[in-house]
Short mmCIF file of C-alpha atoms in Angstrom, two decimals:
data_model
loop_
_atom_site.label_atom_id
_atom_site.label_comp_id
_atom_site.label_asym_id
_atom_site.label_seq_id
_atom_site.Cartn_x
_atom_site.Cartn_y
_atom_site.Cartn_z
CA UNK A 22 7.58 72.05 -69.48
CA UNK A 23 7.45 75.44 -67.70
CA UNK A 24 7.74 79.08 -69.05
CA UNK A 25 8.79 82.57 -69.59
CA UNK A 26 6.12 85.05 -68.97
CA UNK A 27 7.87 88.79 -70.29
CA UNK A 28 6.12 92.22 -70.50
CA UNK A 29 8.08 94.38 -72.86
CA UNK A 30 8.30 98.05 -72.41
CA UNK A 31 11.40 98.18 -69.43
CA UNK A 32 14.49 99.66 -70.09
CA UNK A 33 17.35 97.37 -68.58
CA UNK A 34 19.92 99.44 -66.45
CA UNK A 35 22.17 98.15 -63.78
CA UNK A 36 24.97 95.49 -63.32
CA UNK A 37 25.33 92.07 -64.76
CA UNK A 38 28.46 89.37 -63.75
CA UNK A 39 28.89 86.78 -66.45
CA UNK A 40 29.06 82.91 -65.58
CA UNK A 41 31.67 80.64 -66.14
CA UNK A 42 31.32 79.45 -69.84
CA UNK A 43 29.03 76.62 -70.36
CA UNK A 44 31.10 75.20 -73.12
CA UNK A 45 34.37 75.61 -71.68
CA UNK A 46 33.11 73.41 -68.29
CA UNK A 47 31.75 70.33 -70.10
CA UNK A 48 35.07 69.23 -71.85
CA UNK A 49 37.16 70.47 -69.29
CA UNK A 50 34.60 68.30 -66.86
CA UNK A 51 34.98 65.71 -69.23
CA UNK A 52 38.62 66.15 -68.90
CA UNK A 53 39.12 65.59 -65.39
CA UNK A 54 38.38 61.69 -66.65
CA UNK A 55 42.31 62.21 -67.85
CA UNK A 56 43.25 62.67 -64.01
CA UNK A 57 44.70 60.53 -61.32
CA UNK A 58 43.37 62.64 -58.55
CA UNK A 59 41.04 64.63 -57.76
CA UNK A 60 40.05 67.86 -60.12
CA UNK A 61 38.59 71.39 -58.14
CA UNK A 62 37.20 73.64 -61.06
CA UNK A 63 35.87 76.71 -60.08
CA UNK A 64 33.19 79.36 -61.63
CA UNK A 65 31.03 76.29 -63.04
CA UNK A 66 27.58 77.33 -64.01
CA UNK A 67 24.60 75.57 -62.75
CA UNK A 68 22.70 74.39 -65.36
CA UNK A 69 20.99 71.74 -67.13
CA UNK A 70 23.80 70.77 -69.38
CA UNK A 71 26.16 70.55 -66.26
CA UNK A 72 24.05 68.12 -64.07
CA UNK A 73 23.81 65.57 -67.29
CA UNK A 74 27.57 65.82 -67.36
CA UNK A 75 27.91 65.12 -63.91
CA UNK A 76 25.17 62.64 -63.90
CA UNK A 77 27.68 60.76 -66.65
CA UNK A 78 30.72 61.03 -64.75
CA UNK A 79 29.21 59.24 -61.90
CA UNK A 80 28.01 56.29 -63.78
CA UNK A 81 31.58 55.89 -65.07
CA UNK A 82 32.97 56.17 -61.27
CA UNK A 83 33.82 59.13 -60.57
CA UNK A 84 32.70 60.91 -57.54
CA UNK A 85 31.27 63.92 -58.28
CA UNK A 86 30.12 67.06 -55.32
CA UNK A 87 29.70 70.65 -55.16
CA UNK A 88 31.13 73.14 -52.84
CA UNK A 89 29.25 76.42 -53.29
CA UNK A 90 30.20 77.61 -56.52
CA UNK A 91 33.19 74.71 -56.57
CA UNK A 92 33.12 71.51 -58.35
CA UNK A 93 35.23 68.70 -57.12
CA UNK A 94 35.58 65.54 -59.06
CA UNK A 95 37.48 62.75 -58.00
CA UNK A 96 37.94 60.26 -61.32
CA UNK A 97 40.04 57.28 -59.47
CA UNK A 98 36.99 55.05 -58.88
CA UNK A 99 36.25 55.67 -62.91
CA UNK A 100 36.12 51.93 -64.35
CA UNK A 101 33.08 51.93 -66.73
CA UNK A 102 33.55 52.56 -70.49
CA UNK A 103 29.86 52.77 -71.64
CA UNK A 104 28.19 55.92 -71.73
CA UNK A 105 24.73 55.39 -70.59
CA UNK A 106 22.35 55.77 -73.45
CA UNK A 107 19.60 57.71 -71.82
CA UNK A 108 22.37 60.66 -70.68
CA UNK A 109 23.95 60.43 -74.17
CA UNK A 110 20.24 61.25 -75.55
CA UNK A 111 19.74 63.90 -73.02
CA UNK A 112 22.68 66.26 -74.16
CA UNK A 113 25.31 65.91 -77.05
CA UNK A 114 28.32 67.12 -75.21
CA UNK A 115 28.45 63.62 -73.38
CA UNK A 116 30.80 62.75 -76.18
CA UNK A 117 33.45 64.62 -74.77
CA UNK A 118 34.08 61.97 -72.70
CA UNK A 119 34.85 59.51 -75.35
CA UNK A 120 39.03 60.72 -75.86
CA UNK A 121 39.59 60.38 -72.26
CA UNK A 122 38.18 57.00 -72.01
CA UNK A 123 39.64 55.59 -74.95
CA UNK A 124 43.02 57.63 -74.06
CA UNK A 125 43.09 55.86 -69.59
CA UNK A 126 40.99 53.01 -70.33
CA UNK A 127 41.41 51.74 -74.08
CA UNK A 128 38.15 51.31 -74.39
CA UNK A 129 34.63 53.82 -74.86
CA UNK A 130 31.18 52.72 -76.26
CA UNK A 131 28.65 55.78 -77.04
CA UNK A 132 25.33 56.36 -79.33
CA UNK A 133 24.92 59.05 -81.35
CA UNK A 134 24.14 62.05 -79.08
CA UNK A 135 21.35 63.81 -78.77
CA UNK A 136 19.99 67.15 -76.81
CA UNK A 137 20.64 69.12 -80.37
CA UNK A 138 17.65 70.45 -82.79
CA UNK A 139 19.12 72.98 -84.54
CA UNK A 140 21.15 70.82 -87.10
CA UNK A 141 22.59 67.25 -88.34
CA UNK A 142 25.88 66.70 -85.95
CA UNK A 143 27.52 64.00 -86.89
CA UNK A 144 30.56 62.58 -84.67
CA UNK A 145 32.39 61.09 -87.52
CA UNK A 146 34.82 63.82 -87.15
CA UNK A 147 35.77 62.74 -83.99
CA UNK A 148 35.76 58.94 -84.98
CA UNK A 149 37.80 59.63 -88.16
CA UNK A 150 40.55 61.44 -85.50
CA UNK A 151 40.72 58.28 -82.68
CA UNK A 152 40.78 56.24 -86.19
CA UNK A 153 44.35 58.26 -87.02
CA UNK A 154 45.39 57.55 -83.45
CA UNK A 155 45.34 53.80 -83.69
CA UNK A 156 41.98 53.02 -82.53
CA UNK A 157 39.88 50.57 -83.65
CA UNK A 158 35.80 51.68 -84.33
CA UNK A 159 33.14 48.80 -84.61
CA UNK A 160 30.14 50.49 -85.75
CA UNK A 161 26.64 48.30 -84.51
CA UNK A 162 22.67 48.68 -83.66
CA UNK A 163 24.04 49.36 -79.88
CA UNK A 164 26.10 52.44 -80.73
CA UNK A 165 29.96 52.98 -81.93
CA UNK A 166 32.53 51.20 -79.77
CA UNK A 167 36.55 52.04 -80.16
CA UNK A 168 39.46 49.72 -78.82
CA UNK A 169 42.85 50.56 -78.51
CA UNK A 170 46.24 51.70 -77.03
CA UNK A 171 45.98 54.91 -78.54
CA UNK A 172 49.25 56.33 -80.50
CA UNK A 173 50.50 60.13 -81.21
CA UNK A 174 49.54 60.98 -84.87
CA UNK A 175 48.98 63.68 -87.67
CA UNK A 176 45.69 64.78 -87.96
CA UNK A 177 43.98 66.98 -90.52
CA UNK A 178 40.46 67.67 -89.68
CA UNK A 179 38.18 68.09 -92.53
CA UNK A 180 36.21 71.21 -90.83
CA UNK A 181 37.35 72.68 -87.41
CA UNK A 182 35.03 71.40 -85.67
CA UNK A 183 34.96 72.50 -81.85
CA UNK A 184 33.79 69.24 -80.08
CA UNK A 185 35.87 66.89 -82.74
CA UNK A 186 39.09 69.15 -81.53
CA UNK A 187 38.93 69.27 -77.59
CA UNK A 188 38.07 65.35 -78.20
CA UNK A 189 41.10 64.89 -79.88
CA UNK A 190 43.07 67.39 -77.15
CA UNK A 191 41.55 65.27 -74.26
CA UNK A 192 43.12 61.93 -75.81
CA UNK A 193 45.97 63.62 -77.12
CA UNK A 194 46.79 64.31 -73.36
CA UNK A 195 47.26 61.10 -72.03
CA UNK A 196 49.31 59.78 -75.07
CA UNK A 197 52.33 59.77 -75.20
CA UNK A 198 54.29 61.55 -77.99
CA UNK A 199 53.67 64.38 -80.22
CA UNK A 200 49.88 64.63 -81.61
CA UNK A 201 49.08 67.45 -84.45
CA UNK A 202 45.90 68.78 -85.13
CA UNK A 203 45.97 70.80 -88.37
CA UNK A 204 42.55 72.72 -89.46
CA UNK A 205 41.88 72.84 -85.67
CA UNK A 206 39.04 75.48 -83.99
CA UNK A 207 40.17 78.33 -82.61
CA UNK A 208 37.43 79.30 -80.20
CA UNK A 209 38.71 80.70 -77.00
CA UNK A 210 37.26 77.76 -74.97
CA UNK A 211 39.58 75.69 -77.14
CA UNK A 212 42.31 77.58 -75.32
CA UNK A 213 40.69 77.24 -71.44
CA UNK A 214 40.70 73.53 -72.29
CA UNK A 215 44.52 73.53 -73.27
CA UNK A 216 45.66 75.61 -70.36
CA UNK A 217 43.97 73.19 -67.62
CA UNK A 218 45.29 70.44 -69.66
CA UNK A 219 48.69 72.22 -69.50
CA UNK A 220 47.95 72.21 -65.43
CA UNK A 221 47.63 68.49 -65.78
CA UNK A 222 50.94 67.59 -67.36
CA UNK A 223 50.60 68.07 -70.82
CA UNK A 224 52.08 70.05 -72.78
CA UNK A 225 49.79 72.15 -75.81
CA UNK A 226 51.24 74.60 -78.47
CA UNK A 227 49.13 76.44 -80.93
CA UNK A 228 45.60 76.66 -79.20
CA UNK A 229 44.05 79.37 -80.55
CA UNK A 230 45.36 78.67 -83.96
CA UNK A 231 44.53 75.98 -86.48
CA UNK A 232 47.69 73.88 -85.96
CA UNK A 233 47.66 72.40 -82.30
CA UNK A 234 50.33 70.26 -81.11
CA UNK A 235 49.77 67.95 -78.15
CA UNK A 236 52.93 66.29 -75.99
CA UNK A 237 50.91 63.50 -74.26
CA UNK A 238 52.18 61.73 -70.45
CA UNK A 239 51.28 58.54 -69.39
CA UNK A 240 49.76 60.41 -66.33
CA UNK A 241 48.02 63.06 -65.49
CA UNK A 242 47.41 64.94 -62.11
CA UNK A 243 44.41 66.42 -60.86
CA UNK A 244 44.77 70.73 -60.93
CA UNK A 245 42.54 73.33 -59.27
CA UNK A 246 41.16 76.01 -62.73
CA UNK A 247 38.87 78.53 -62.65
CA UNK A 248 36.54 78.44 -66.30
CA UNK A 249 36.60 81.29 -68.63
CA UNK A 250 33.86 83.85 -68.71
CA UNK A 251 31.20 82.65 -71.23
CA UNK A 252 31.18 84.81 -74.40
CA UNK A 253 27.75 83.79 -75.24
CA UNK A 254 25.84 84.57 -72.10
CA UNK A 255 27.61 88.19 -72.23
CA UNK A 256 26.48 88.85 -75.85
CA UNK A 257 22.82 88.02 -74.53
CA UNK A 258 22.79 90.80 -71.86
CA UNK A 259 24.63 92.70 -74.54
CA UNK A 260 21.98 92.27 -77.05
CA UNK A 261 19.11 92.80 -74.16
CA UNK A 262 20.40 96.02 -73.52
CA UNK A 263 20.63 97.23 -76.05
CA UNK A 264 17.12 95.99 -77.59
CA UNK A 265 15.94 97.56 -74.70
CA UNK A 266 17.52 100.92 -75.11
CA UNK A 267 19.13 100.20 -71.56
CA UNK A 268 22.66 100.27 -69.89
CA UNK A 269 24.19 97.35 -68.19
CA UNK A 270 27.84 97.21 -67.20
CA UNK A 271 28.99 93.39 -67.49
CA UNK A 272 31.43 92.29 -65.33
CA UNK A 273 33.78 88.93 -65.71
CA UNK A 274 33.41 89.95 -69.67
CA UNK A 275 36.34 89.01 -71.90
CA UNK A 276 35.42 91.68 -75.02
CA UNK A 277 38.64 90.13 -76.98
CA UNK A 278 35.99 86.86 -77.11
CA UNK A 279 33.11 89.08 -78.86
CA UNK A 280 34.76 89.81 -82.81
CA UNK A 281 32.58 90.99 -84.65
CA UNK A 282 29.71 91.53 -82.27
CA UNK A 283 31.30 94.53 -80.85
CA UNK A 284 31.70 96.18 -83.98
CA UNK A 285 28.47 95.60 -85.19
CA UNK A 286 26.74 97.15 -82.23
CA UNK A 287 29.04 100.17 -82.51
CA UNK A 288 28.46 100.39 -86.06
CA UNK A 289 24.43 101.12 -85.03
CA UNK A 290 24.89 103.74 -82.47
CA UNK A 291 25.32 101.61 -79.28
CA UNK A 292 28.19 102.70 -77.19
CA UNK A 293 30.49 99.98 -76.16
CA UNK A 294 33.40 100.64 -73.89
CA UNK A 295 35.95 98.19 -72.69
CA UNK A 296 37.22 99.03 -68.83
CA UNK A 297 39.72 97.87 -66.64
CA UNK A 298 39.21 94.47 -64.83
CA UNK A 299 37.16 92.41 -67.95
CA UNK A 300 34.46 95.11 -67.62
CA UNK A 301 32.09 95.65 -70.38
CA UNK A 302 29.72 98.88 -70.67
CA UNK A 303 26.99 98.59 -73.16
CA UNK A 304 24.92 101.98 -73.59
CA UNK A 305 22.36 102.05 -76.32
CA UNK A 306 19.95 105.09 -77.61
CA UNK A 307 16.46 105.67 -77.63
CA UNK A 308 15.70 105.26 -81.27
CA UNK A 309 18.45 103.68 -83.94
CA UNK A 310 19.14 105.67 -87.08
CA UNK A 311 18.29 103.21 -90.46
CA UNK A 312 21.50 100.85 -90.58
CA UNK A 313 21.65 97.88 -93.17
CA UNK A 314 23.43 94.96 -91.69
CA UNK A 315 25.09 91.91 -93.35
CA UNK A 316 26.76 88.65 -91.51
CA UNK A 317 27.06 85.45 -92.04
CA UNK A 318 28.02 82.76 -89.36
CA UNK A 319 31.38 81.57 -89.33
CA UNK A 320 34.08 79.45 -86.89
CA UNK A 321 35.90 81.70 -84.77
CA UNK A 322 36.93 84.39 -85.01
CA UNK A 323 33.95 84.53 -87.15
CA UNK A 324 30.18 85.63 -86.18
CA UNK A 325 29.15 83.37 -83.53
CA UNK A 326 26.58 80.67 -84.69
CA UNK A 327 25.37 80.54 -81.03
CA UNK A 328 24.98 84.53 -80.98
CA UNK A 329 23.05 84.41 -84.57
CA UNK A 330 19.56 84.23 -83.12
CA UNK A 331 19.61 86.81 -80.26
CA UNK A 332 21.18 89.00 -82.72
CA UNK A 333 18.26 88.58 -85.03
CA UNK A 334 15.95 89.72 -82.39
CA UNK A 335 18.18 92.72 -81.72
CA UNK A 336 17.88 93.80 -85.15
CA UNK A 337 14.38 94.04 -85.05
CA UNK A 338 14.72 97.34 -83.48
CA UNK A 339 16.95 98.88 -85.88
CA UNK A 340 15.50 100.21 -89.00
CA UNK A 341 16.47 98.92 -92.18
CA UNK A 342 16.85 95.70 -94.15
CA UNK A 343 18.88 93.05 -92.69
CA UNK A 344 20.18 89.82 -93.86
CA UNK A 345 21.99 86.95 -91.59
CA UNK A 346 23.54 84.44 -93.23
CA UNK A 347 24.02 81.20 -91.41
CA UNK A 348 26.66 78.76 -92.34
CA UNK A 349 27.63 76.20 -89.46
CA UNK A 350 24.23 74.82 -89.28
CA UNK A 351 21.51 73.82 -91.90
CA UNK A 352 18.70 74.30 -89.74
CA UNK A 353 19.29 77.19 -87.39
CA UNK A 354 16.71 79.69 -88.17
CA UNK A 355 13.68 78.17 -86.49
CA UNK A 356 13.52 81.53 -84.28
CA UNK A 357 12.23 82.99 -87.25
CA UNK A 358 9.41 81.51 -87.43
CA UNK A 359 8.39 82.03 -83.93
CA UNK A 360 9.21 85.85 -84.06
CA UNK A 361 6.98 86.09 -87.17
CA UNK A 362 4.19 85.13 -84.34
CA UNK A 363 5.13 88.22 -82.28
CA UNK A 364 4.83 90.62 -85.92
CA UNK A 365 8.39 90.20 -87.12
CA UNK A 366 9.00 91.00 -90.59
CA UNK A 367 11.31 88.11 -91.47
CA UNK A 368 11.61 85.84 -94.52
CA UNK A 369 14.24 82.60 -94.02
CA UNK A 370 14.80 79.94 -95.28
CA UNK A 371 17.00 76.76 -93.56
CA UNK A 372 20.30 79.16 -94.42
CA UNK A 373 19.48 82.91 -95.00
CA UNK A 374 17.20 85.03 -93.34
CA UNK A 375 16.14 88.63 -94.32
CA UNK A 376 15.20 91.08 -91.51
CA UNK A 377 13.09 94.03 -91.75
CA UNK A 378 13.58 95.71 -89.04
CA UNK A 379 11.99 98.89 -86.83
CA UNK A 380 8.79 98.17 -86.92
CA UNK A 381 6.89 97.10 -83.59
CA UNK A 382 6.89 93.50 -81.90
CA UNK A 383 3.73 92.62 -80.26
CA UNK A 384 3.60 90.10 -77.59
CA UNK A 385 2.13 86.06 -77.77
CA UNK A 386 3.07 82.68 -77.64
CA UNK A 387 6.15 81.09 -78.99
CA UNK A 388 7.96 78.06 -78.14
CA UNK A 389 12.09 78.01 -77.56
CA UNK A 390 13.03 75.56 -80.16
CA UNK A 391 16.50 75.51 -79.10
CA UNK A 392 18.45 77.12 -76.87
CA UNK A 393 20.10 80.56 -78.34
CA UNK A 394 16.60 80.38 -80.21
CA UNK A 395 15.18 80.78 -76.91
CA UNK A 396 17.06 83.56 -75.75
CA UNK A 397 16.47 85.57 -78.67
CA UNK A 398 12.44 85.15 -77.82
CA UNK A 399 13.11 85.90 -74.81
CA UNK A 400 15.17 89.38 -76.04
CA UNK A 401 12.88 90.19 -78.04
CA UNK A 402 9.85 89.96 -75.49
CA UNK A 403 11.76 92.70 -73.47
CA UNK A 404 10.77 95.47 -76.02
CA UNK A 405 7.17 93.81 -77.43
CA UNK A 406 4.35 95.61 -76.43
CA UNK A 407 2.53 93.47 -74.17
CA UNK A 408 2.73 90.17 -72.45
CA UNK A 409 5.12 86.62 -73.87
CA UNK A 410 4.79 83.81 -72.91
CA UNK A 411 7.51 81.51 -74.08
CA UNK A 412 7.00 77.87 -73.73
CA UNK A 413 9.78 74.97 -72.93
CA UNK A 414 11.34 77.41 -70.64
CA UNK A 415 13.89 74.52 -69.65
CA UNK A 416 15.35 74.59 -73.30
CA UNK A 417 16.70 78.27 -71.74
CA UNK A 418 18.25 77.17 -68.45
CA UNK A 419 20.48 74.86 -70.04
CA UNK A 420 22.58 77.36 -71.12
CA UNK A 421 21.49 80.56 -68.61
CA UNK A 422 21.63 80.38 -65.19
CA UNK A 423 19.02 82.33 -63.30
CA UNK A 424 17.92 84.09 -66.67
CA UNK A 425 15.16 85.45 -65.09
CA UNK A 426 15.95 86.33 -61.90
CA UNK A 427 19.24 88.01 -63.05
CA UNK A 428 17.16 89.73 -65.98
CA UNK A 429 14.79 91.39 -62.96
CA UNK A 430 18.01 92.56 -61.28
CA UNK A 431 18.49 95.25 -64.10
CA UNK A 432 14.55 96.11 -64.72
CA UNK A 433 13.52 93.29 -67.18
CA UNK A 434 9.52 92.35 -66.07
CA UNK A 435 10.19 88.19 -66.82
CA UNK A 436 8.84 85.72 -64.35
CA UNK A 437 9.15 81.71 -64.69
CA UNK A 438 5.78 79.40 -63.92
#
């Protein structure tokens, strides 16, 4: 596994233009299963995450190529209902691809997922929905298959879960009649996935709200769509800038997709100004005045889970007494740990973590146990005093695309080996 090398002490300052959303590209990648011809998407990050979902739509069939920044995928050849078990290991959002199996071929066979460390995710939410829709589930040693012409249904979700909804959407799609999803997500990918699906054929009401409806077709056609801006890469320059006491203008930034992060910065002294065009300007002082924060993790519009940990690092450079508390997953405060190694004042438990913060980071070795985790070492090496080095760099790029070399662009001293 490779590595982050950082010396703190830079200032960021410059321009930054935000990827396509990482978790708006693997369902709607997932999606393209649903189609009958071929599906362009454009503004796809390259990244970890997206080669293991392309790596499972091949072995389904599909045919699978990029054109610069493009991705074309061309699902007719698609005729294999087993996920591979290797790929399913690698990353957990090869479930996505379960609803549009079960939904064009009657038939999907999966493992539990893996590629996730920061929490039990279970996919009995998503069983539990194909389960209202008519399908049978055989549970076995080998993994969880489901069988079925799949029917329009009424489905309460017991938690709105993100991955169990867009599953449901997917399948929804392709069936026809009305489908309800009450206690849906609301996250603005949600929304990206229903508008493409709209392109398709479908029709969706409600995304963005926790009572979706779903008018399924027997067929769907293949639609160029451009993903959204990703939310969470822009609140990690965000937070880098201002850790740094820098100024970075993000461009392709959606601020209606940061609540709550926003605020918070503003209510600390940074400067945060919306502009024409989905421009974001983030301007932060020298020195922050003493300013006690309190969040807890929420669904959307709610704090961010997956902006939780570089927002701990952030507040390591504002004086006072902090406290996060996390409440999506049970085990999502790991980064703790490995700040304490670079000085942090920090006492967490699995849930809540209390943050003492303005007093100096010094640089050393830490480890990215997760991904977001990873980012906020890597924020928080940008003001240390000396030299990090932060191992399982590849954790990183499977969420940030050219991290580094987009970091250098606005000052940051970061270099991969």
């Amino acid at each position: 596994m490779g590595e982050f090398v950082v010396r703190g002490g830079r200032r960021l300052d410059g321009t930054v233009r935000i990827h396509g959303a990482k978790n708006a590209a693997l369902p709607i990648m997932a999606a393209s299963v649903l189609a009958s011809s071929p599906v362009t998407l454009e503004g796809v990050p390259r990244l970890r995450d997206v080669d293991v979902m392309i790596q499972v739509l091949t072995a389904l069939g599909a045919e699978v190529a990029w054109q610069g920044r493009t991705l074309v995928i061309d699902p007719r050849g698609i005729n294999q209902y087993v996920i591979p078990q290797e790929l399913m290991q690698k990353m957990r959002a090869s479930i996505f691809v379960i609803g549009p199996l079960l939904a064009r071929l009657g038939h999907a066979v999966a493992v539990q997922p893996g590629g996730c460390s920061i929490g039990d995710r279970p996919i009995d939410i998503h069983i539990y929905g194909f389960s209202q829709m008519g399908a049978e589930v055989e549970e076995s040693d080998m993994g969880t298959r489901l069988d079925g012409q799949l029917k329009p249904a009424s489905i309460h979700l017991i938690y709105p879960s993100v991955g169990a909804t867009e599953n449901l959407m997917m399948a929804a799609a392709r069936t026809p009649g009305e489908t309800r999803i009450r206690n849906a997500a609301m996250e603005p990918e949600i929304v990206d996935l229903a508008q493409f699906l709209e392109k398709m054929g479908a029709t969706v009401r409600g995304a963005g709200t926790s009572d979706i409806r779903i008018v399924g077709k027997p067929e769907l056609e293949g639609v160029t769509h451009t993903i959204i801006p990703d939310r969470i890469e822009a609140a990690t320059f965000a937070l880098a800038a201002a850790a740094t006491g820098g100024h970075v203008v993000l461009q392709n930034c959606i601020a209606e997709h940061l609540p709550g992060l926003v605020g918070r910065l503003r209510d600390v002294g940074v400067e945060v100004v919306e502009k024409e065009g989905d421009v974001l300007e983030v301007t932060a002082p020298e020195k922050y005045r003493a300013t006690p924060i309190s969040l807890h993790t929420g669904p959307y519009p709610g704090f961010a889970t997956d902006m939780q940990a570089q927002f701990m690092a952030f507040l390591l450079r504002v004086p006072g007494v902090h406290i996060i508390s996390e409440r999506v997953f049970e085990n999502r405060l790991g980064h703790a740990r490995e700040l304490r190694r670079m000085g942090a004042q920090i006492v967490a438990d699995q849930r809540v973590a209390l943050i003492y913060g303005g007093k100096p980071l010094f640089g050393g070795e830490v480890r990215a146990l997760d991904l977001r985790a990873g980012a906020a070492l890597v924020i928080a090496g940008l003001f240390a005093q000396g030299e990090t080095v932060i191992h399982d760099r590849e954790v990183i790029e499977r969420g940030y695309e050219d991290l580094d070399g987009r970091l250098r662009v606005v000052g940051a001293d970061i270099q991969p080996r």
